[in-house]
CSV table of C-alpha atoms in Angstrom, one decimal:
chain,number,residue,atom,x,y,z
R,13,MET,CA,-21.1,-20.6,13.6
R,14,LYS,CA,-19.9,-24.2,14.2
R,15,ILE,CA,-17.7,-26.4,12.1
R,16,TRP,CA,-18.5,-30.1,12.5
R,17,GLN,CA,-16.7,-33.2,11.6
R,18,ALA,CA,-19.2,-34.5,9.0
R,19,SER,CA,-18.4,-38.2,9.5
R,20,ASN,CA,-19.3,-38.4,13.2
R,21,GLY,CA,-20.9,-35.1,14.1
R,22,GLU,CA,-18.0,-34.0,16.3
R,23,LEU,CA,-17.7,-30.3,16.9
R,24,ARG,CA,-14.4,-29.0,15.6
R,25,ARG,CA,-14.5,-25.2,15.8
R,26,GLY,CA,-16.7,-22.4,17.0
R,27,LEU,CA,-16.5,-19.1,15.0
R,28,GLU,CA,-17.6,-16.2,17.2
R,29,GLY,CA,-17.6,-12.6,16.2
R,30,HIS,CA,-20.9,-11.7,14.5
R,31,VAL,CA,-23.4,-9.7,16.5
R,32,PHE,CA,-27.1,-10.9,16.0
R,33,ASP,CA,-28.0,-13.7,13.5
R,34,VAL,CA,-25.6,-15.2,11.1
R,35,ASN,CA,-27.6,-15.6,7.9
R,36,CYS,CA,-25.3,-17.4,5.5
R,37,CYS,CA,-21.9,-19.2,5.5
R,38,ARG,CA,-19.9,-21.1,2.9
R,39,PHE,CA,-16.5,-22.6,2.4
R,40,PHE,CA,-14.1,-21.1,-0.1
R,41,PRO,CA,-13.0,-23.6,-2.8
R,42,SER,CA,-9.9,-24.4,-0.8
R,43,GLY,CA,-12.0,-25.8,2.0
R,44,LEU,CA,-9.8,-24.0,4.6
R,45,VAL,CA,-11.5,-20.7,4.7
R,46,VAL,CA,-15.1,-19.7,5.5
R,47,LEU,CA,-17.2,-16.7,4.3
R,48,SER,CA,-20.1,-15.5,6.5
R,49,GLY,CA,-22.7,-12.8,6.4
R,50,GLY,CA,-24.9,-11.5,9.3
R,51,MET,CA,-27.6,-9.2,10.4
R,52,ASP,CA,-24.9,-7.0,11.8
R,53,ALA,CA,-24.3,-5.9,8.1
R,54,GLN,CA,-20.8,-7.5,8.3
R,55,LEU,CA,-19.2,-9.9,6.0
R,56,LYS,CA,-16.4,-12.0,7.6
R,57,ILE,CA,-13.7,-14.4,6.4
R,58,TRP,CA,-12.5,-17.0,8.9
R,59,SER,CA,-9.8,-19.6,9.1
R,60,ALA,CA,-11.4,-23.1,9.5
R,61,GLU,CA,-8.1,-24.3,10.9
R,62,ASP,CA,-7.8,-22.0,13.9
R,63,ALA,CA,-11.2,-20.3,14.0
R,64,SER,CA,-9.7,-16.8,13.7
R,65,CYS,CA,-11.5,-14.0,11.8
R,66,VAL,CA,-9.0,-12.8,9.3
R,67,VAL,CA,-11.0,-10.2,7.4
R,68,THR,CA,-14.2,-8.1,8.2
R,69,PHE,CA,-15.9,-6.2,5.3
R,70,LYS,CA,-18.0,-3.2,6.3
R,71,GLY,CA,-20.1,-1.1,4.0
R,72,HIS,CA,-23.6,-2.5,3.9
R,73,LYS,CA,-26.3,-0.6,5.8
R,74,GLY,CA,-28.5,-3.7,6.4
R,75,GLY,CA,-28.2,-7.3,7.2
R,76,ILE,CA,-26.4,-9.5,4.7
R,77,LEU,CA,-28.7,-12.3,3.4
R,78,ASP,CA,-26.6,-14.2,0.9
R,79,THR,CA,-23.1,-14.4,-0.6
R,80,ALA,CA,-21.4,-15.9,-3.7
R,81,ILE,CA,-17.7,-16.6,-4.3
R,82,VAL,CA,-16.2,-15.6,-7.6
R,83,ASP,CA,-13.9,-18.3,-9.1
R,84,ARG,CA,-11.3,-19.3,-6.6
R,85,GLY,CA,-12.3,-16.6,-4.2
R,86,ARG,CA,-10.1,-13.5,-4.6
R,87,ASN,CA,-13.4,-11.6,-5.0
R,88,VAL,CA,-16.8,-12.3,-3.3
R,89,VAL,CA,-20.3,-10.9,-3.8
R,90,SER,CA,-22.8,-10.1,-1.1
R,91,GLY,CA,-26.5,-9.3,-1.2
R,92,SER,CA,-28.2,-7.3,1.6
R,93,ARG,CA,-31.4,-6.0,3.1
R,94,ASP,CA,-30.2,-2.5,2.2
R,95,GLY,CA,-31.0,-3.3,-1.5
R,96,THR,CA,-27.4,-3.5,-2.7
R,97,ALA,CA,-25.2,-6.2,-4.1
R,98,ARG,CA,-21.5,-5.5,-3.6
R,99,LEU,CA,-18.3,-6.9,-5.0
R,100,TRP,CA,-15.4,-7.2,-2.5
R,101,ASP,CA,-11.6,-7.7,-2.8
R,102,CYS,CA,-10.6,-10.3,-0.2
R,103,GLY,CA,-6.9,-9.5,-0.3
R,104,ARG,CA,-7.4,-5.8,0.6
R,105,SER,CA,-10.7,-6.2,2.5
R,106,ALA,CA,-12.1,-3.4,0.3
R,107,CYS,CA,-15.3,-2.9,-1.6
R,108,LEU,CA,-14.7,-2.9,-5.4
R,109,GLY,CA,-18.1,-1.5,-6.1
R,110,VAL,CA,-21.9,-1.6,-5.7
R,111,ILE,CA,-22.9,-3.9,-8.6
R,112,ALA,CA,-26.7,-3.2,-8.1
R,113,ASP,CA,-28.8,-0.9,-6.0
R,114,CYS,CA,-32.4,-2.0,-6.5
R,115,GLY,CA,-34.2,-0.4,-3.6
R,116,SER,CA,-35.5,-3.7,-2.4
R,117,SER,CA,-34.0,-6.4,-0.2
R,118,ILE,CA,-31.8,-8.9,-2.0
R,119,ASN,CA,-32.6,-12.3,-0.6
R,120,GLY,CA,-30.4,-14.5,-2.7
R,121,VAL,CA,-27.4,-14.1,-5.0
R,122,ALA,CA,-25.7,-16.5,-7.5
R,123,VAL,CA,-22.7,-16.1,-9.8
R,124,GLY,CA,-22.4,-18.2,-12.9
R,125,ALA,CA,-20.3,-18.5,-16.1
R,126,ALA,CA,-22.3,-17.2,-19.2
R,127,ASP,CA,-22.7,-19.0,-22.5
R,128,ASN,CA,-20.9,-17.2,-25.3
R,129,SER,CA,-24.3,-16.4,-27.0
R,130,ILE,CA,-25.3,-14.2,-24.1
R,131,ASN,CA,-24.6,-10.5,-24.4
R,132,LEU,CA,-23.4,-9.3,-21.0
R,133,GLY,CA,-22.6,-5.7,-22.2
R,134,SER,CA,-19.4,-3.7,-21.7
R,135,PRO,CA,-18.3,-1.9,-18.5
R,136,GLU,CA,-18.7,1.9,-18.6
R,137,GLN,CA,-15.4,2.2,-16.8
R,138,THR,CA,-12.2,0.1,-16.9
R,139,PRO,CA,-12.6,-2.6,-14.2
R,140,SER,CA,-10.1,-2.5,-11.3
R,141,GLU,CA,-7.1,-4.8,-11.7
R,142,ARG,CA,-8.3,-6.1,-8.3
R,143,GLU,CA,-11.3,-7.7,-10.0
R,144,VAL,CA,-10.3,-11.3,-10.7
R,145,GLY,CA,-12.6,-13.7,-12.6
R,146,THR,CA,-15.6,-11.4,-13.1
R,147,GLU,CA,-15.3,-11.5,-16.9
R,148,ALA,CA,-18.0,-13.5,-18.7
R,149,LYS,CA,-19.9,-14.1,-15.5
R,150,MET,CA,-23.5,-13.4,-14.7
R,151,LEU,CA,-24.9,-12.2,-11.4
R,152,LEU,CA,-28.4,-13.3,-10.4
R,153,LEU,CA,-30.3,-11.4,-7.7
R,154,ALA,CA,-33.5,-12.8,-6.0
R,155,ARG,CA,-35.3,-9.7,-4.8
R,156,GLU,CA,-38.1,-9.1,-2.2
R,157,ASP,CA,-40.1,-7.0,-4.7
R,158,LYS,CA,-41.0,-10.0,-6.8
R,159,LYS,CA,-38.2,-9.4,-9.3
R,160,LEU,CA,-35.4,-11.7,-10.5
R,161,GLN,CA,-32.6,-9.6,-11.9
R,162,CYS,CA,-29.6,-10.8,-14.0
R,163,LEU,CA,-26.7,-8.6,-14.9
R,164,GLY,CA,-23.1,-8.9,-16.1
R,165,LEU,CA,-20.8,-9.1,-13.1
R,166,GLN,CA,-18.0,-7.2,-14.7
R,167,SER,CA,-20.1,-4.9,-17.0
R,168,ARG,CA,-22.7,-4.1,-14.4
R,169,GLN,CA,-25.1,-4.0,-17.4
R,170,PRO,CA,-28.6,-5.5,-17.3
R,171,VAL,CA,-29.2,-8.9,-18.9
R,172,PHE,CA,-32.9,-9.4,-18.0
R,173,LEU,CA,-35.5,-8.6,-15.3
R,174,PHE,CA,-38.2,-11.2,-14.7
R,175,ILE,CA,-41.3,-10.5,-12.6
R,176,GLY,CA,-42.6,-13.5,-10.6
R,177,SER,CA,-45.7,-14.3,-8.5
R,178,ASP,CA,-44.2,-13.3,-5.1
R,179,ALA,CA,-40.9,-12.3,-3.4
R,180,PHE,CA,-37.9,-14.3,-4.7
R,181,ASN,CA,-36.1,-16.0,-1.8
R,182,CYS,CA,-33.3,-17.9,-3.6
R,183,CYS,CA,-31.7,-18.6,-6.9
R,184,THR,CA,-29.1,-20.7,-8.6
R,185,PHE,CA,-27.5,-21.5,-12.0
R,186,LEU,CA,-28.0,-25.0,-13.5
R,187,SER,CA,-25.7,-24.3,-16.5
R,188,ARG,CA,-24.3,-21.5,-18.6
R,189,PHE,CA,-27.8,-20.5,-19.6
R,190,LEU,CA,-30.3,-22.3,-17.3
R,191,LEU,CA,-31.3,-21.0,-13.9
R,192,LEU,CA,-33.7,-21.6,-11.1
R,193,ALA,CA,-35.4,-19.2,-8.7
R,194,GLY,CA,-37.9,-19.9,-5.8
R,195,THR,CA,-40.6,-17.6,-4.5
R,196,GLN,CA,-42.4,-17.0,-1.2
R,197,ASP,CA,-45.6,-18.6,-2.5
R,198,GLY,CA,-44.0,-21.9,-3.5
R,199,ASN,CA,-43.1,-21.5,-7.1
R,200,ILE,CA,-39.8,-22.7,-8.6
R,201,TYR,CA,-39.2,-21.0,-11.9
R,202,GLN,CA,-36.8,-22.5,-14.5
R,203,LEU,CA,-35.6,-19.9,-16.9
R,204,ASP,CA,-33.3,-19.8,-20.0
R,205,VAL,CA,-31.2,-16.6,-19.9
R,206,ARG,CA,-31.3,-16.5,-23.7
R,207,SER,CA,-35.1,-16.1,-23.7
R,208,PRO,CA,-36.2,-15.3,-20.2
R,209,THR,CA,-39.6,-13.7,-20.8
R,210,VAL,CA,-41.4,-17.1,-20.6
R,211,PRO,CA,-40.3,-19.7,-18.1
R,212,ILE,CA,-39.3,-23.2,-19.4
R,213,GLN,CA,-41.4,-24.5,-16.5
R,214,VAL,CA,-42.9,-23.5,-13.2
R,215,ILE,CA,-42.8,-26.3,-10.5
R,216,HIS,CA,-45.3,-25.9,-7.7
R,217,ARG,CA,-45.5,-28.6,-5.0
R,218,SER,CA,-47.0,-26.6,-2.2
R,219,GLY,CA,-47.7,-23.0,-1.2
R,220,ALA,CA,-44.9,-23.0,1.3
R,221,PRO,CA,-41.9,-20.6,0.7
R,222,VAL,CA,-39.1,-22.0,-1.4
R,223,LEU,CA,-36.1,-21.4,0.9
R,224,SER,CA,-33.2,-23.1,-0.8
R,225,LEU,CA,-32.3,-24.3,-4.3
R,226,LEU,CA,-29.1,-26.2,-5.3
R,227,SER,CA,-28.0,-27.7,-8.6
R,228,PHE,CA,-27.4,-31.5,-8.1
R,229,ARG,CA,-26.3,-34.0,-10.7
R,230,ASP,CA,-28.8,-33.7,-13.6
R,231,GLY,CA,-31.3,-31.8,-11.6
R,232,PHE,CA,-31.7,-29.9,-8.4
R,233,ILE,CA,-32.6,-30.1,-4.7
R,234,ALA,CA,-35.2,-27.7,-3.2
R,235,SER,CA,-36.3,-27.1,0.3
R,236,GLN,CA,-39.5,-25.3,1.6
R,237,GLY,CA,-41.0,-23.7,4.6
R,238,ASP,CA,-43.3,-26.6,5.4
R,239,GLY,CA,-40.4,-29.0,6.0
R,240,SER,CA,-40.4,-30.6,2.6
R,241,CYS,CA,-37.1,-31.2,0.8
R,242,PHE,CA,-36.9,-33.0,-2.5
R,243,ILE,CA,-34.7,-33.9,-5.4
R,244,ILE,CA,-35.8,-33.6,-9.0
R,245,GLN,CA,-33.8,-35.3,-11.7
R,246,GLN,CA,-34.2,-34.6,-15.4
R,247,ASP,CA,-34.3,-38.2,-16.5
R,248,LEU,CA,-36.4,-39.5,-13.6
R,249,ASP,CA,-40.2,-39.1,-13.6
R,250,TYR,CA,-40.4,-39.3,-9.9
R,251,VAL,CA,-39.3,-37.1,-7.0
R,252,ILE,CA,-37.0,-38.2,-4.2
R,253,GLU,CA,-38.2,-36.9,-0.8
R,254,LEU,CA,-35.8,-36.2,2.1
R,255,THR,CA,-38.0,-36.7,5.1
R,256,GLU,CA,-37.8,-36.1,8.8
R,257,ALA,CA,-38.1,-32.3,9.1
R,258,ASP,CA,-41.8,-32.5,10.1
R,259,CYS,CA,-43.3,-29.1,9.2
R,260,ASP,CA,-40.3,-27.1,10.4
R,261,PRO,CA,-38.8,-25.0,7.6
R,262,VAL,CA,-35.7,-26.4,6.0
R,263,TYR,CA,-33.6,-23.3,5.5
R,264,LYS,CA,-30.6,-24.6,3.5
R,265,VAL,CA,-29.3,-27.6,1.7
R,266,ALA,CA,-25.7,-28.5,1.0
R,267,THR,CA,-24.1,-31.5,-0.8
R,268,TRP,CA,-20.8,-33.3,-0.8
R,269,GLU,CA,-20.4,-36.2,-3.2
R,270,LYS,CA,-23.3,-38.5,-2.3
R,271,GLN,CA,-24.1,-36.9,1.0
R,272,ILE,CA,-26.8,-34.2,1.4
R,273,TYR,CA,-27.0,-32.0,4.4
R,274,THR,CA,-30.0,-30.0,5.5
R,275,CYS,CA,-30.5,-27.4,8.3
R,276,CYS,CA,-33.8,-27.0,9.8
R,277,ARG,CA,-35.5,-24.6,12.3
R,278,ASP,CA,-35.7,-27.5,14.8
R,279,GLY,CA,-32.0,-26.9,15.4
R,280,LEU,CA,-30.8,-30.1,13.7
R,281,VAL,CA,-28.4,-30.6,10.8
R,282,ARG,CA,-29.4,-33.8,9.0
R,283,ARG,CA,-27.2,-35.9,6.8
R,284,TYR,CA,-28.7,-38.1,4.0
R,285,GLN,CA,-26.7,-40.8,2.2
R,286,LEU,CA,-27.8,-41.3,-1.4
R,287,SER,CA,-27.4,-44.6,-3.1
R,288,ASP,CA,-26.8,-44.5,-6.9
R,289,LEU,CA,-29.8,-43.0,-8.5
């Protein structure tokens, strides 16, 4: 992994320690620490200041495909090709539990605060005191077996299971009850957790896999395997296209204030500056 100075593209740090591909990385809320997951089935925490690896979590039996940070980051969640989602205690570098074991690769995970009207169930056992910030949170899992699964993060109890048109690659929460999930055949499902059986809408712009979804202002940004990347806003009847990728898959999108960053199979990270929409 590389940490770049965003303003000028200068390389600041190299984080080396994973074996094989690094599938996902994100900053903790502090901005000083990085969480990464790789095909070596390891989850690592790094100092962005001196590039040291401070914690390595081991326990997954397959590559880690996505992560989520709970609240300020004392706990994190990982999803793996081994079909499990795990909750980890960063301070003790220990696994607090297998939240879900679904027998199918978990391609994407998201954690979100739940609306008071949503019944998350009660935990069967008293949660560990090392669990911090899991109460009243939902965990969303995008699964390879065409299922989108939602459960209570603390309770481990099911909230809903939605079956889509193809493998789910990614998912994100838009609010305390709205969510998005994208499939391998190009569908973006918008669901309401309170009545998830029928989607609010299904957006389909091309048959290319939906690879990344990100809540943005009053809408969201999506990227697909054909190089398309676009912003959909609730109150605008047009779509803003982020061009340049030219048929190479855009794997991931990130934002900071009015800047949007994309990473593409062509090896480039692109920065887009948005004027006021």
